[in-house]
XYZ file of C-alpha atoms in Angstrom:
363
model
C 10.662 -50.765 18.074
C 7.986 -48.127 18.267
C 8.746 -44.861 16.548
C 7.722 -41.801 18.501
C 6.049 -38.960 16.647
C 4.793 -35.786 18.306
C 1.174 -36.316 19.386
C -0.527 -33.475 17.560
C -3.457 -35.178 15.848
C -7.115 -34.177 15.426
C -10.044 -35.438 13.443
C -11.894 -33.581 10.694
C -11.006 -32.291 7.254
C -10.591 -28.763 5.971
C -11.321 -27.219 2.631
C -8.206 -25.144 2.251
C -7.708 -22.215 -0.072
C -3.950 -21.978 -0.435
C -2.168 -18.754 -1.090
C 1.263 -17.274 -0.590
C 4.619 -17.799 -2.165
C 8.138 -18.703 -1.164
C 8.500 -19.965 2.399
C 5.081 -18.811 3.585
C 1.571 -20.133 3.146
C -1.862 -19.111 4.396
C -5.501 -20.186 4.574
C -8.649 -18.980 6.373
C -7.364 -20.136 9.761
C -3.595 -19.658 9.937
C -0.561 -18.175 8.252
C 2.765 -19.988 8.303
C 5.205 -17.132 7.840
C 8.257 -19.344 7.446
C 8.858 -23.068 7.178
C 12.145 -23.378 5.305
C 15.583 -22.885 6.851
C 14.159 -23.144 10.355
C 16.883 -23.429 12.992
C 16.943 -26.676 14.990
C 19.579 -28.200 17.298
C 22.485 -30.056 15.746
C 22.557 -33.550 17.201
C 24.705 -36.615 16.732
C 23.802 -40.241 17.398
C 25.330 -41.464 20.668
C 27.849 -44.275 20.296
C 26.810 -47.611 21.811
C 29.616 -48.994 23.987
C 30.285 -52.562 25.153
C 29.242 -51.442 28.633
C 25.926 -50.152 27.278
C 25.232 -53.512 25.643
C 26.148 -55.399 28.829
C 23.903 -53.216 30.992
C 20.987 -53.632 28.607
C 21.349 -57.410 28.536
C 21.558 -57.473 32.347
C 18.272 -55.562 32.499
C 16.671 -58.168 30.202
C 17.993 -60.963 32.412
C 16.575 -59.205 35.480
C 13.170 -59.039 33.806
C 13.294 -62.828 33.436
C 13.980 -63.490 37.114
C 12.279 -66.378 38.916
C 10.876 -66.112 42.435
C 12.061 -68.719 44.913
C 9.772 -68.803 47.991
C 11.401 -68.511 51.416
C 9.342 -69.990 54.260
C 11.873 -70.898 56.958
C 13.110 -67.466 58.059
C 11.879 -63.898 58.601
C 12.144 -61.167 55.987
C 15.425 -59.309 55.654
C 16.838 -56.488 53.547
C 17.287 -57.524 49.939
C 14.295 -59.872 49.979
C 11.366 -59.369 47.651
C 8.106 -59.495 49.580
C 4.479 -59.748 48.506
C 2.218 -57.717 50.788
C -1.336 -56.481 51.231
C -1.648 -53.217 53.118
C -4.314 -50.773 54.250
C -3.402 -47.287 55.448
C -5.470 -45.235 57.860
C -5.151 -41.859 59.562
C -7.118 -41.530 62.778
C -8.889 -44.749 61.834
C -10.015 -43.510 58.409
C -8.695 -44.958 55.136
C -7.223 -42.441 52.690
C -6.893 -42.353 48.902
C -3.972 -44.339 47.512
C -3.172 -45.914 50.873
C -4.211 -49.500 50.153
C -3.034 -52.276 47.841
C -3.213 -56.040 47.456
C -0.382 -58.225 46.178
C 2.161 -55.401 46.087
C 5.738 -56.467 45.295
C 8.489 -54.681 47.211
C 12.252 -55.135 47.557
C 13.113 -54.431 51.173
C 15.792 -51.762 51.455
C 15.019 -50.301 48.019
C 13.674 -47.057 49.499
C 10.527 -47.156 47.364
C 8.187 -46.725 50.322
C 8.150 -44.118 53.090
C 11.471 -43.529 54.830
C 12.048 -42.891 58.521
C 10.863 -39.479 59.708
C 11.671 -38.125 63.144
C 10.793 -40.771 65.712
C 8.990 -42.930 63.146
C 10.713 -45.857 61.451
C 10.507 -46.355 57.699
C 7.850 -48.522 56.066
C 10.234 -51.154 54.690
C 12.412 -51.575 57.762
C 9.337 -52.443 59.847
C 8.594 -55.438 57.600
C 12.057 -56.861 58.295
C 11.847 -59.619 60.918
C 8.320 -60.791 60.124
C 7.450 -64.265 58.834
C 5.326 -65.222 55.811
C 1.609 -65.222 56.652
C 1.960 -62.706 59.491
C -0.510 -59.843 59.874
C 0.756 -56.800 61.772
C 0.521 -53.028 62.100
C 3.188 -50.386 61.620
C 3.269 -46.618 62.121
C 4.942 -44.263 59.672
C 4.913 -40.531 59.046
C 4.329 -38.809 55.721
C 6.817 -36.000 55.005
C 5.658 -32.402 55.217
C 6.159 -31.848 51.483
C 4.276 -34.972 50.391
C 2.376 -34.434 47.122
C -0.935 -35.601 48.580
C -1.768 -32.752 50.945
C -4.466 -34.900 52.561
C -1.798 -36.982 54.314
C 1.227 -34.665 54.280
C 3.030 -34.278 57.626
C 0.733 -36.793 59.318
C 1.397 -40.132 61.036
C -0.423 -43.097 59.522
C -1.132 -46.674 60.546
C -0.678 -49.459 58.018
C -2.131 -52.912 58.544
C 0.090 -55.338 56.632
C -0.246 -58.963 55.625
C 3.043 -60.502 54.548
C 1.865 -62.935 51.880
C 5.298 -64.235 50.992
C 9.064 -63.752 50.996
C 11.050 -64.472 47.869
C 14.605 -64.695 46.604
C 14.883 -63.493 43.012
C 16.956 -65.840 40.848
C 18.511 -64.131 37.814
C 19.200 -66.462 34.866
C 22.661 -66.714 33.347
C 23.324 -65.486 29.823
C 23.721 -68.738 27.909
C 23.037 -69.959 24.385
C 19.955 -71.783 25.718
C 18.569 -68.602 27.273
C 19.201 -66.708 24.029
C 17.326 -69.337 21.982
C 14.324 -69.007 24.297
C 14.287 -65.214 24.364
C 15.380 -64.100 20.903
C 13.714 -64.610 17.542
C 16.918 -63.760 15.660
C 19.889 -65.098 17.632
C 20.964 -68.543 18.798
C 24.247 -67.811 20.546
C 25.419 -65.290 23.129
C 27.713 -63.577 20.624
C 24.916 -63.262 18.063
C 22.638 -61.889 20.753
C 25.149 -59.212 21.765
C 25.333 -58.069 18.144
C 21.526 -58.067 17.940
C 21.210 -55.953 21.082
C 23.865 -53.521 19.870
C 22.109 -53.090 16.521
C 18.751 -52.506 18.240
C 20.290 -49.923 20.561
C 21.936 -48.118 17.649
C 18.622 -48.029 15.789
C 16.892 -46.709 18.912
C 19.477 -43.944 19.274
C 18.934 -42.948 15.661
C 15.172 -42.908 16.189
C 15.600 -40.793 19.315
C 17.663 -38.212 17.441
C 15.163 -38.238 14.578
C 12.289 -37.729 17.007
C 14.033 -34.809 18.750
C 14.847 -33.125 15.451
C 11.328 -33.551 14.120
C 9.780 -32.222 17.338
C 12.134 -29.244 17.222
C 11.254 -28.551 13.579
C 7.507 -28.765 14.228
C 7.841 -26.467 17.231
C 9.902 -23.982 15.200
C 7.239 -23.989 12.494
C 4.505 -23.324 15.075
C 6.514 -20.397 16.408
C 6.325 -18.971 12.881
C 2.583 -19.637 12.597
C -0.023 -16.930 13.230
C -3.599 -17.855 14.102
C -6.475 -15.963 12.531
C -9.093 -18.102 14.206
C -9.397 -21.730 15.262
C -12.394 -23.943 14.447
C -14.232 -24.132 17.778
C -15.684 -27.581 17.119
C -12.208 -29.070 16.680
C -10.878 -27.399 19.821
C -13.878 -28.635 21.816
C -13.460 -32.157 20.436
C -9.765 -32.221 21.365
C -10.516 -30.875 24.849
C -13.260 -33.466 25.377
C -11.045 -36.326 24.223
C -8.326 -35.353 26.712
C -10.797 -34.935 29.559
C -12.467 -38.278 28.793
C -9.098 -40.058 28.778
C -8.150 -38.710 32.198
C -11.586 -39.536 33.610
C -11.133 -43.141 32.475
C -7.755 -43.247 34.210
C -9.300 -41.849 37.400
C -12.042 -44.464 37.205
C -9.400 -47.159 36.884
C -7.853 -45.942 40.138
C -11.251 -45.998 41.819
C -11.147 -42.238 42.378
C -13.325 -39.319 41.463
C -11.898 -37.062 38.769
C -11.186 -34.318 41.336
C -9.417 -36.791 43.671
C -7.277 -38.087 40.805
C -6.253 -34.574 39.763
C -5.279 -33.693 43.327
C -3.510 -36.954 44.210
C -1.670 -37.867 41.012
C -1.378 -34.599 39.083
C -1.263 -32.076 41.930
C -3.791 -29.917 40.058
C -7.124 -28.296 40.770
C -10.014 -28.714 38.293
C -9.403 -25.081 37.299
C -5.728 -25.812 36.583
C -6.681 -28.815 34.471
C -9.294 -26.860 32.530
C -6.876 -24.042 31.726
C -3.995 -26.290 30.695
C -6.184 -28.642 28.676
C -7.776 -25.739 26.813
C -4.348 -24.352 25.914
C -3.183 -27.813 24.855
C -6.267 -28.356 22.693
C -5.710 -25.041 20.926
C -2.046 -25.892 20.304
C -2.953 -29.321 18.931
C -5.528 -27.877 16.556
C -3.103 -25.166 15.457
C -0.411 -27.773 14.805
C -2.682 -30.019 12.805
C -3.969 -27.141 10.730
C -0.367 -26.172 9.978
C 0.611 -29.737 9.028
C -2.422 -30.141 6.789
C -1.793 -26.778 5.119
C 1.890 -27.425 4.494
C 1.245 -30.951 3.234
C -1.052 -29.546 0.554
C 1.306 -26.704 -0.311
C 4.341 -28.958 -0.797
C 2.419 -31.992 -2.077
C 3.458 -34.184 0.835
C 0.212 -36.122 1.135
C 0.845 -39.857 0.661
C -0.921 -41.915 -1.971
C -3.553 -44.457 -0.960
C -1.040 -47.286 -1.219
C 1.484 -45.385 0.914
C -1.191 -44.726 3.541
C -1.976 -48.436 3.652
C 1.703 -49.344 3.915
C 2.381 -46.921 6.775
C -0.777 -47.910 8.666
C 0.342 -51.543 8.398
C 3.739 -50.464 9.734
C 2.107 -48.728 12.710
C 0.003 -51.827 13.400
C 3.138 -54.001 13.417
C 4.901 -51.581 15.777
C 1.892 -51.782 18.098
C 2.028 -55.591 18.056
C -1.213 -55.882 16.082
C -1.447 -58.595 13.426
C -4.905 -57.588 12.202
C -4.411 -54.265 10.395
C -8.139 -53.732 9.883
C -8.880 -54.242 13.579
C -6.020 -51.908 14.503
C -7.310 -49.246 12.096
C -10.828 -49.527 13.485
C -9.634 -49.335 17.087
C -7.374 -46.313 16.595
C -9.397 -44.596 13.886
C -8.468 -44.197 10.222
C -8.643 -40.401 10.318
C -6.397 -40.284 13.365
C -3.838 -42.513 11.656
C -3.915 -40.400 8.504
C -3.312 -37.275 10.587
C -0.317 -38.998 12.217
C 1.089 -39.928 8.820
C 0.658 -36.391 7.466
C 2.386 -35.079 10.564
C 5.265 -37.489 10.031
C 5.673 -36.476 6.386
C 5.628 -32.777 7.291
C 8.154 -33.300 10.091
C 10.515 -35.113 7.724
C 10.183 -32.302 5.177
C 10.861 -29.612 7.784
C 14.020 -31.350 9.030
C 15.306 -31.841 5.474
C 14.845 -28.118 4.824
C 16.081 -26.866 8.205
C 19.410 -25.481 9.413
C 21.003 -27.432 12.256
C 22.920 -25.163 14.622
C 25.326 -25.933 17.446
C 23.835 -25.501 20.906
C 25.688 -22.933 23.002
C 25.924 -23.042 26.780
C 23.762 -20.374 28.387
C 25.186 -17.964 30.898
C 25.395 -19.343 34.405
C 25.427 -23.007 33.340
C 28.405 -25.222 34.052
C 29.614 -28.477 32.622
C 29.048 -30.048 36.027
C 25.418 -28.898 36.019
C 24.883 -30.427 32.608
C-alpha cells in the first residue's frame, strides 16, 4: 500500500552554514524559530469493524464484475450502457461535450438531470435498442462550472453501442485463490482485508500527524530570502505538468483552466507562484533541520528506502524507477520523511476542541 508523504520536494543542493541553539536553527535563507514541542492534533486509529470489512470486500467484488450483453430488449434503469455522444449548442460542438465508448449506469444520476421542461440525459436513453442512433435535448444548470454552456439547452447525438447486465461474482474460495496472493479461503481473505485496512488506517493517521507537524514547523519558519532559481524551477514544473494534462484532454491550457479548474490564467499564475515559494521554503527547512539533527540517511538507507518506494509504485526495476522519478527528487522525499518523523516524535499532541458555532450534527 502506498504511503503518502506531503509533496514538498525540490531539486538542488545547498551549502548550509548552521547556527543557533536549542529548538531554533538558521542559515542564509531561513530561520526555524521552533521545531520541538510543536502542537499537533491528537488522533487515534479508527477501529475496523466487520461491516467495514464486508463493504470493502463487496467493492472488490464489484470491481471484478462481468458484462453480459443484452440484445433483445430496450435499455432500462439499472442497465449499464456503452455510448458515443456528441454535444452541440446552436449546432456548434463545445469543449468536454463529446466522448466515445462511455460507460454509464442508467438512473445513477451521473449525467445531466431534468431541468424545467427538459428531461434528464439518462432517462432519454431508456427505451432505445442497441445500435440505435438518436438525438436528445437537455439543459445545463445555471450554476454549471463551465460558463460556456451554463444555463443553455444542448443537443446530444447518441449512439447506443450496447446494453449490459453487470454480473457480480460470489465470494468463494475459488474467487479468493484467483484474486489474492496470500489467502486461499474466504475466512483467510477476510483476515487479510482486515489487516490491510488496519494498516491503512495507521498510515492515514501517520500521514495526518506528519503533515500537521511539517505545517507547524513552517509556521515557525521565517524567510530571509528564497533562491529564485529554485522557485522558478518549481513553478515551471507545475505549469508543465498541467499543460501536459490539458494536452491529454485535447484542450488549450486556457480552456483546461477554465473548464476543469474554474480558474483564469492570472489565478493560476498567482496560486502556482505562492505554491512554489511554499515548496521551496519547506524543502529548505527540511534540509536545514536534517543537517542540524543529523537525520540524513546513510547511502545504504537511501538505497533501501528508494527500493521500498519502487515496490510501492509497482516497479520491479529499481534503477529504472530511480531514473524515471529522479534520484535527487527521491532523496528530497526521504529527507522530508525523516524530518516529519522526527517532528512528530518531538511534538505535543493536543485534543481538538469544538469551535464556537459548530454542532455534533454538523461534524
